[in-house]
């Protein structure tokens, strides 16, 4: 939804409607569900958004964990193999969540 960048790009408010959020939350859920089966056993999925909305962040992750029994939440590791994908600042953001696969363990 880009609500996390409103301070720097206030025109986001002009382009977003309430219905957009519902559609984006559904799209994010479909993306998570589609990516999870192709993640290797023991793999890590980094979920990060440019949003300050709970339904795109905490609630989205909670719903994903509820419907994905072989997933668990981890602390975001700053010094890891995935550092090239996510800057250290992403690990400090409340919108960055690392979810690990427990399949095959």
XYZ file of N, CA and C in Angstrom:
315
model
N 0.817 -1.209 0.000
C 0.000 0.000 0.000
C 0.853 1.262 0.000
N 2.132 1.112 0.361
C 3.069 2.244 0.406
C 2.727 3.256 1.499
N 1.940 2.867 2.483
C 1.618 3.801 3.557
C 2.835 4.124 4.413
N 3.864 3.330 4.312
C 5.075 3.575 5.079
C 5.951 4.670 4.502
N 5.623 5.151 3.314
C 6.449 6.196 2.695
C 5.688 7.502 2.508
N 4.562 7.638 3.193
C 3.722 8.833 3.027
C 4.477 10.115 3.360
N 5.324 10.063 4.368
C 6.053 11.275 4.746
C 6.919 11.772 3.589
N 7.532 10.855 2.881
C 8.406 11.247 1.766
C 7.654 11.418 0.453
N 6.531 10.698 0.330
C 5.731 10.787 -0.893
C 4.259 10.934 -0.513
N 3.863 12.128 -0.079
C 2.496 12.341 0.404
C 1.419 12.092 -0.646
N 1.783 12.069 -1.914
C 0.785 11.825 -2.952
C 0.209 10.407 -2.880
N 0.845 9.529 -2.103
C 0.293 8.182 -1.893
C -1.135 8.283 -1.379
N -1.395 9.242 -0.518
C -2.744 9.428 0.032
C -3.776 9.739 -1.052
N -3.338 10.379 -2.112
C -4.252 10.721 -3.201
C -4.589 9.518 -4.072
N -3.719 8.515 -4.052
C -3.883 7.363 -4.937
C -4.495 6.144 -4.255
N -4.618 6.160 -2.944
C -5.136 5.000 -2.202
C -6.592 5.210 -1.807
N -7.377 4.143 -2.003
C -8.770 4.111 -1.555
C -8.887 2.969 -0.548
N -9.876 3.008 0.328
C -10.037 1.924 1.316
C -10.103 0.530 0.678
N -10.747 0.422 -0.479
C -10.838 -0.873 -1.160
C -9.472 -1.398 -1.599
N -8.544 -0.484 -1.859
C -7.199 -0.899 -2.280
C -6.536 -1.752 -1.204
N -6.718 -1.378 0.038
C -6.064 -2.092 1.141
C -6.565 -3.525 1.208
N -7.857 -3.707 1.101
C -8.437 -5.053 1.131
C -7.871 -5.904 0.001
N -7.795 -5.337 -1.182
C -7.262 -6.070 -2.336
C -5.775 -6.377 -2.159
N -5.020 -5.433 -1.624
C -3.586 -5.655 -1.422
C -3.321 -6.705 -0.347
N -4.097 -6.696 0.708
C -3.953 -7.705 1.762
C -4.219 -9.094 1.181
N -5.239 -9.215 0.357
C -5.554 -10.497 -0.275
C -4.426 -10.927 -1.220
N -3.888 -9.993 -1.985
C -2.779 -10.297 -2.888
C -1.544 -10.743 -2.100
N -1.234 -10.046 -1.021
C -0.080 -10.423 -0.200
C -0.253 -11.839 0.355
N -1.454 -12.172 0.784
C -1.725 -13.525 1.304
C -1.539 -14.565 0.208
N -2.024 -14.276 -0.994
C -1.855 -15.215 -2.107
C -0.381 -15.390 -2.454
N 0.383 -14.305 -2.407
C 1.826 -14.397 -2.680
C 2.530 -15.267 -1.639
N 2.232 -15.037 -0.363
C 2.829 -15.851 0.701
C 2.474 -17.328 0.510
N 1.205 -17.600 0.239
C 0.756 -18.980 0.068
C 1.373 -19.640 -1.166
N 1.594 -18.873 -2.213
C 2.191 -19.425 -3.438
C 3.694 -19.672 -3.267
N 4.357 -18.823 -2.510
C 5.808 -18.963 -2.331
C 6.178 -20.046 -1.327
N 5.350 -20.247 -0.331
C 5.696 -21.182 0.743
C 6.005 -22.596 0.234
N 5.196 -23.174 -0.646
C 5.476 -24.546 -1.093
C 6.783 -24.697 -1.878
N 7.294 -23.635 -2.464
C 8.533 -23.747 -3.241
C 9.773 -23.413 -2.415
N 9.572 -23.022 -1.174
C 10.688 -22.761 -0.268
C 11.283 -24.097 0.147
N 12.594 -24.209 0.074
C 13.223 -25.481 0.437
C 13.036 -25.757 1.923
N 13.019 -27.027 2.324
C 12.919 -27.352 3.749
C 14.028 -26.659 4.536
N 13.662 -26.002 5.602
C 14.620 -25.247 6.398
C 14.924 -23.874 5.830
N 14.285 -23.525 4.707
C 14.524 -22.240 4.068
C 13.919 -21.083 4.839
N 14.248 -19.884 4.400
C 13.802 -18.668 5.079
C 13.067 -17.778 4.089
N 11.916 -17.292 4.509
C 11.144 -16.350 3.726
C 11.145 -15.027 4.487
N 11.573 -13.975 3.842
C 11.567 -12.655 4.470
C 10.358 -11.896 3.952
N 9.447 -11.566 4.850
C 8.249 -10.817 4.490
C 8.457 -9.380 4.953
N 8.455 -8.461 4.020
C 8.694 -7.064 4.342
C 7.765 -6.204 3.499
N 7.190 -5.186 4.110
C 6.288 -4.300 3.381
C 6.703 -2.846 3.572
N 6.159 -2.008 2.725
C 6.283 -0.556 2.902
C 4.932 -0.057 3.397
N 4.545 -0.558 4.542
C 3.233 -0.240 5.089
C 3.323 -0.075 6.598
N 2.474 0.791 7.118
C 2.366 0.945 8.568
C 1.070 0.312 9.084
N 0.325 -0.329 8.201
C -0.975 -0.885 8.558
C -0.842 -2.288 9.143
N -1.523 -2.497 10.267
C -1.469 -3.816 10.925
C -1.967 -4.941 10.024
N -3.009 -4.681 9.227
C -3.536 -5.761 8.403
C -2.545 -6.222 7.336
N -1.585 -5.381 6.980
C -0.556 -5.794 6.025
C 0.689 -6.341 6.723
N 0.794 -6.153 7.998
C 2.000 -6.559 8.721
C 1.677 -7.618 9.764
N 1.452 -7.211 11.006
C 1.250 -8.161 12.092
C 0.091 -9.116 11.823
N -1.034 -8.593 11.361
C -2.197 -9.451 11.120
C -1.954 -10.399 9.952
N -1.282 -9.920 8.921
C -0.975 -10.779 7.767
C -0.081 -11.945 8.187
N 0.947 -11.646 8.976
C 1.858 -12.687 9.437
C 1.134 -13.656 10.369
N 0.301 -13.147 11.261
C -0.445 -14.013 12.176
C -1.370 -14.947 11.412
N -2.050 -14.430 10.394
C -2.942 -15.282 9.591
C -2.140 -16.327 8.818
N -0.996 -15.935 8.283
C -0.150 -16.883 7.555
C 0.325 -18.003 8.477
N 0.782 -17.646 9.663
C 1.248 -18.659 10.617
C 0.102 -19.578 11.043
N -1.095 -19.041 11.171
C -2.248 -19.843 11.579
C -2.622 -20.883 10.521
N -2.454 -20.539 9.256
C -2.835 -21.484 8.199
C -1.652 -22.292 7.665
N -0.459 -22.063 8.222
C 0.743 -22.746 7.753
C 1.439 -23.386 8.948
N 1.044 -24.604 9.305
C 1.552 -25.210 10.541
C 3.060 -25.503 10.538
N 3.671 -25.611 9.356
C 5.106 -25.899 9.331
C 5.958 -24.627 9.238
N 5.363 -23.484 9.546
C 6.089 -22.214 9.557
C 6.272 -21.740 10.985
N 7.371 -21.059 11.207
C 7.605 -20.454 12.521
C 8.275 -19.115 12.297
N 8.049 -18.210 13.214
C 8.625 -16.878 13.105
C 9.999 -16.880 13.770
N 10.917 -16.137 13.191
C 12.275 -16.011 13.719
C 12.622 -14.538 13.842
N 13.612 -14.275 14.650
C 14.163 -12.916 14.670
C 14.868 -12.684 13.349
N 14.812 -11.481 12.869
C 15.502 -11.122 11.637
C 16.995 -11.074 11.928
N 17.749 -11.863 11.201
C 19.196 -11.919 11.413
C 19.888 -10.920 10.492
N 20.602 -9.990 11.075
C 21.278 -8.968 10.268
C 22.452 -9.541 9.499
N 23.247 -10.358 10.139
C 24.407 -10.934 9.476
C 24.050 -12.346 9.050
N 23.527 -12.479 7.857
C 23.123 -13.790 7.374
C 23.313 -13.854 5.870
N 23.037 -15.018 5.340
C 23.158 -15.212 3.896
C 22.167 -14.363 3.125
N 21.076 -13.949 3.771
C 20.077 -13.163 3.052
C 20.331 -11.663 3.139
N 21.432 -11.262 3.717
C 21.713 -9.840 3.881
C 21.759 -9.118 2.540
N 22.179 -9.791 1.490
C 22.238 -9.148 0.175
C 20.852 -8.799 -0.342
N 19.814 -9.487 0.153
C 18.453 -9.213 -0.292
C 17.793 -8.125 0.532
N 18.106 -8.068 1.815
C 17.432 -7.136 2.710
C 18.458 -6.302 3.445
N 18.397 -5.002 3.320
C 19.345 -4.170 4.056
C 19.137 -4.318 5.563
N 20.178 -4.013 6.304
C 20.098 -4.107 7.770
C 18.938 -3.288 8.312
N 18.606 -2.187 7.634
C 17.498 -1.361 8.103
C 16.189 -2.126 8.066
N 16.046 -3.089 7.164
C 14.816 -3.882 7.109
C 14.654 -4.713 8.370
N 15.762 -5.133 8.944
C 15.688 -5.942 10.167
C 15.264 -5.110 11.367
N 15.444 -3.814 11.287
C 15.011 -2.944 12.378
C 13.555 -2.537 12.217
N 13.035 -2.646 11.018
C 11.661 -2.211 10.764
C 10.671 -3.218 11.318
N 9.569 -2.726 11.820
C 8.553 -3.618 12.373
C 7.856 -4.403 11.270
N 8.072 -4.018 10.018
C 7.408 -4.690 8.912
C 8.236 -5.829 8.334
N 9.427 -6.072 8.849
C 10.250 -7.169 8.346
C 10.131 -8.360 9.283
N 9.703 -9.479 8.736
C 9.522 -10.687 9.522
C 10.169 -11.842 8.780
N 10.920 -12.644 9.485
C 11.524 -13.827 8.900
C 10.715 -15.036 9.339
N 10.293 -15.825 8.380
C 9.531 -17.033 8.654
C 10.329 -18.207 8.124
N 10.567 -19.214 8.956
C 11.367 -20.371 8.555
C 10.493 -21.587 8.363
N 10.909 -22.396 7.402
C 10.227 -23.643 7.153
C 10.751 -24.722 8.094
N 9.856 -25.453 8.705
C 10.260 -26.555 9.564
C 10.057 -27.887 8.838
N 9.689 -27.838 7.551
C 9.507 -29.063 6.769
C 10.839 -29.794 6.686
N 10.808 -31.079 6.881
C 11.999 -31.884 6.753
C 12.887 -31.870 7.975
N 12.461 -31.254 9.068
C 13.284 -31.210 10.283
C 12.864 -32.297 11.214
